[in-house]
């Protein structure tokens, strides 16, 4: 009697379990398909981004070895039929390339040191010092980030010209020495340092200098590397302001000097121009490859708190 009444119930349970199991299986299959689709779309997006970056660089490098006749041919020829490394010799001899390189090194290194020191010290003051109007100062710094440099060019140019700093390194360096981005980045990172570490150092008698040198800076190496790398690349590639300030080769930086390779009276031989471009990219490329491990870590650690 019991077995006859239990059999339909057991069958119903089994059928219900099978239905639930099938439904779970279908859900799992759909989830796997969605994950696979998202993964494929992600790879496609990365390939597109890679192509956007790599294709122009490949064109620059290949063009630097081409003869003039192959550069202007239609349809475009990617691979040179004959290689012309003499384009690099022409790029370095037809203009004072090494003087431009020296000028770029001077401007970039001095600006890098100034911005790094000011950025770290100003961020430390905004986080670890108590003074009235601290938040207002930070708002002013944020506002400075919102203003494009091109808007202040005319004002800065008039001021520098009146001070007699045109065609000097001081005229190039001083107006570019603002550190709004560096202060913002380093401040956000300093806010992410556990307050227990800071309090422990203060209880041990650490003053501001010791706290900065012994505690804060060692905990901030990735962010400082990212800050330094971004600063160096930006200053190395700066074109507009050095172009306005340089009247001759004595202070012209590399991006400005390379325009002298273009022939405005005829057809420009883009082989030497691209060769000089490759040479101009190499220093920052080497620096980036040496420090890129710290780049993402430093930027993300500086974005933890606002």
XYZ file of C-alpha atoms in Angstrom:
306
model
C 0.000 0.000 0.000
C 2.769 2.383 0.956
C 4.792 1.572 -2.125
C 1.872 2.242 -4.451
C 1.163 5.677 -2.935
C 4.856 6.699 -2.814
C 5.617 5.834 -6.423
C 3.787 8.769 -8.088
C 5.241 11.200 -5.565
C 8.747 9.886 -6.166
C 8.235 10.090 -9.907
C 7.080 13.690 -9.579
C 10.128 14.550 -7.503
C 12.391 12.933 -10.052
C 10.722 14.773 -12.926
C 10.926 18.050 -11.002
C 14.575 17.466 -10.228
C 15.275 16.696 -13.864
C 13.519 19.898 -14.948
C 15.485 21.961 -12.437
C 18.714 20.278 -13.510
C 17.983 20.944 -17.187
C 17.145 24.574 -16.441
C 20.377 25.018 -14.489
C 22.286 23.444 -17.349
C 20.727 25.852 -19.857
C 21.519 28.805 -17.597
C 25.126 27.633 -17.266
C 25.422 27.242 -21.046
C 24.025 30.742 -21.633
C 26.400 32.158 -19.015
C 29.376 30.467 -20.699
C 28.277 31.827 -24.070
C 27.960 35.330 -22.655
C 31.408 35.088 -21.068
C 32.866 33.792 -24.313
C 31.202 36.590 -26.288
C 32.460 39.239 -23.878
C 35.939 37.702 -24.015
C 35.964 37.699 -27.822
C 34.737 41.302 -27.944
C 37.415 42.262 -25.428
C 40.136 40.679 -27.559
C 38.787 42.420 -30.663
C 38.820 45.767 -28.854
C 42.415 45.163 -27.743
C 43.425 44.266 -31.298
C 41.835 47.452 -32.632
C 43.588 49.535 -29.956
C 46.876 47.770 -30.714
C 46.471 48.454 -34.431
C 45.739 52.139 -33.794
C 49.024 52.422 -31.882
C 51.280 50.050 -33.808
C 50.334 50.857 -37.415
C 51.458 54.526 -37.323
C 54.657 53.575 -35.484
C 55.407 50.856 -38.034
C 54.784 53.325 -40.852
C 57.177 55.850 -39.296
C 59.949 53.282 -38.859
C 59.570 51.830 -42.366
C 59.341 55.278 -43.969
C 62.583 56.271 -42.251
C 64.353 53.738 -44.494
C 62.581 54.647 -47.752
C 63.769 56.640 -50.726
C 61.833 59.795 -51.623
C 60.356 58.138 -54.734
C 58.817 55.318 -52.685
C 57.257 57.682 -50.169
C 55.175 59.634 -52.699
C 54.136 56.665 -54.842
C 50.457 55.714 -55.166
C 49.221 53.297 -53.957
C 51.354 53.500 -50.847
C 54.210 51.025 -50.458
C 54.714 49.700 -46.951
C 57.912 47.717 -47.320
C 60.842 49.578 -48.907
C 62.306 47.882 -51.967
C 65.753 49.144 -51.000
C 66.768 50.241 -47.517
C 68.291 53.687 -47.057
C 69.946 53.995 -43.625
C 71.617 57.157 -44.906
C 68.350 58.921 -44.018
C 69.511 58.775 -40.406
C 72.827 60.375 -41.303
C 71.039 63.132 -43.200
C 68.678 63.691 -40.260
C 71.589 64.280 -37.891
C 73.781 66.339 -40.238
C 71.410 68.577 -42.236
C 70.264 70.292 -39.008
C 72.033 70.690 -35.632
C 70.311 67.561 -34.337
C 72.626 66.992 -31.377
C 72.190 70.565 -30.183
C 68.418 70.101 -30.329
C 68.850 66.884 -28.359
C 70.968 68.652 -25.742
C 68.376 71.418 -25.415
C 65.585 68.882 -24.983
C 67.544 67.063 -22.297
C 68.167 70.314 -20.411
C 64.527 71.422 -20.538
C 63.105 67.975 -19.775
C 65.406 67.159 -16.866
C 65.112 70.567 -15.198
C 61.341 70.628 -15.595
C 61.113 67.026 -14.411
C 63.041 67.772 -11.219
C 61.095 70.976 -10.509
C 57.699 69.381 -11.079
C 58.588 66.274 -9.091
C 59.822 68.194 -6.049
C 56.972 70.704 -6.089
C 54.357 68.015 -6.691
C 55.527 65.820 -3.812
C 55.947 68.693 -1.351
C 52.639 70.369 -2.203
C 50.777 67.055 -1.954
C 52.413 66.342 1.405
C 51.357 69.745 2.685
C 47.761 69.252 1.549
C 47.509 65.877 3.293
C 49.665 66.016 6.422
C 49.723 69.701 7.359
C 46.894 71.564 9.031
C 46.236 75.108 7.871
C 43.123 77.145 7.102
C 41.844 77.061 3.529
C 43.494 73.736 2.680
C 40.460 72.463 0.790
C 40.180 75.753 -1.081
C 43.791 75.438 -2.204
C 43.074 71.958 -3.526
C 39.994 73.216 -5.394
C 42.144 75.868 -7.059
C 44.596 73.147 -8.113
C 41.752 71.067 -9.549
C 40.478 74.136 -11.403
C 43.937 74.607 -12.913
C 43.700 71.085 -14.337
C 40.537 72.077 -16.182
C 42.193 74.978 -18.033
C 43.992 73.996 -21.281
C 47.504 75.373 -21.625
C 46.595 76.941 -24.971
C 44.253 79.397 -23.235
C 47.093 80.926 -21.204
C 49.607 81.064 -24.059
C 48.984 84.697 -25.025
C 49.150 85.948 -21.434
C 52.284 83.956 -20.654
C 53.931 85.051 -23.893
C 53.318 88.737 -23.160
C 54.645 88.395 -19.617
C 57.764 86.470 -20.645
C 58.482 88.947 -23.449
C 58.193 91.900 -21.053
C 60.599 90.216 -18.638
C 63.114 89.695 -21.443
C 63.103 85.894 -21.172
C 62.357 85.118 -24.815
C 64.852 82.788 -26.480
C 66.146 81.578 -23.100
C 65.806 78.336 -21.192
C 64.198 80.240 -18.318
C 61.505 81.518 -20.668
C 60.721 77.943 -21.695
C 60.954 76.304 -18.285
C 59.278 78.698 -15.833
C 55.825 78.931 -17.497
C 55.699 75.125 -17.837
C 56.571 74.431 -14.195
C 52.989 74.108 -12.940
C 52.332 70.895 -11.011
C 48.537 70.632 -10.786
C 48.420 67.064 -12.104
C 51.329 65.886 -9.969
C 49.849 67.432 -6.835
C 46.496 65.794 -7.557
C 48.058 62.377 -8.200
C 50.410 62.387 -5.212
C 47.772 63.794 -2.847
C 45.357 60.994 -3.692
C 48.074 58.442 -3.083
C 49.132 59.989 0.228
C 45.493 59.790 1.360
C 45.577 56.031 0.728
C 48.465 55.489 3.180
C 47.071 53.836 6.351
C 46.802 56.497 9.075
C 48.060 53.967 11.639
C 51.488 54.037 9.980
C 51.607 57.826 10.116
C 50.493 57.921 13.752
C 53.074 55.288 14.732
C 55.836 57.334 13.103
C 54.689 60.472 14.901
C 54.592 58.648 18.225
C 58.217 57.674 17.590
C 59.049 61.364 17.379
C 59.211 61.743 13.594
C 58.958 65.318 12.378
C 57.706 66.321 8.959
C 61.037 65.844 7.189
C 61.661 62.446 8.734
C 58.042 61.424 8.148
C 58.310 62.377 4.489
C 61.711 60.813 3.840
C 61.497 57.690 6.015
C 57.799 56.780 5.780
C 55.783 58.512 3.079
C 58.216 58.397 0.157
C 59.211 54.703 0.561
C 55.501 53.811 0.511
C 54.949 55.913 -2.610
C 57.609 54.636 -5.005
C 55.230 53.252 -7.700
C 53.179 56.453 -7.754
C 56.305 58.611 -7.844
C 57.654 56.577 -10.760
C 54.375 57.023 -12.643
C 54.399 60.751 -11.902
C 58.011 61.122 -13.024
C 57.447 59.105 -16.202
C 54.359 61.067 -17.247
C 56.161 64.334 -16.540
C 59.255 63.388 -18.537
C 57.246 62.226 -21.553
C 55.047 65.332 -21.558
C 57.973 67.735 -21.316
C 60.014 65.854 -23.902
C 57.156 66.072 -26.423
C 56.169 69.686 -25.635
C 56.066 71.664 -28.870
C 53.908 74.805 -28.783
C 55.574 76.781 -25.978
C 59.211 76.006 -26.941
C 58.288 76.901 -30.529
C 57.016 80.314 -29.412
C 60.035 80.962 -27.183
C 62.878 79.815 -29.464
C 64.102 82.383 -31.990
C 67.118 80.343 -33.084
C 68.820 76.991 -32.589
C 70.409 77.926 -29.264
C 67.372 76.918 -27.167
C 65.194 75.075 -29.706
C 64.133 71.657 -28.445
C 64.037 68.504 -30.531
C 60.334 68.643 -31.558
C 60.831 72.249 -32.681
C 64.110 71.582 -34.442
C 62.766 68.653 -36.438
C 60.462 70.988 -38.350
C 63.616 72.407 -39.970
C 63.906 69.161 -41.912
C 60.733 69.955 -43.823
C 61.237 71.723 -47.139
C 58.614 74.435 -47.493
C 59.859 75.426 -50.966
C 59.427 72.012 -52.543
C 58.628 68.393 -51.831
C 59.761 67.313 -48.370
C 61.913 64.218 -48.207
C 60.045 62.451 -45.435
C 62.683 59.745 -45.064
C 65.065 61.912 -42.983
C 62.092 63.486 -41.172
C 60.839 60.066 -40.087
C 64.390 59.008 -39.213
C 64.739 62.022 -36.926
C 61.329 61.208 -35.438
C 62.497 57.688 -34.611
C 65.630 59.063 -32.960
C 63.511 61.530 -30.975
C 61.243 58.737 -29.732
C 64.036 56.439 -28.586
C 65.046 58.144 -25.294
C 61.513 58.231 -23.879
C 60.794 54.754 -25.221
C 63.791 53.392 -23.333
C 62.711 55.202 -20.154
C 59.163 53.905 -20.502
C 60.251 50.298 -21.066
C 62.497 50.508 -18.017
C 59.770 51.908 -15.747
C 56.518 50.606 -17.227
C 56.144 47.909 -14.538
C 55.440 50.641 -12.001
C 53.220 52.706 -14.306
C 49.795 51.096 -13.851
C 50.383 50.278 -10.193
C 51.335 53.862 -9.477
C 48.335 55.342 -11.277
C 45.833 52.988 -9.649
C 47.273 53.511 -6.177
C 46.908 57.240 -6.720
C 43.227 56.833 -7.554
C 42.078 54.998 -4.437
C 40.822 58.036 -2.581
C 39.724 61.476 -3.625
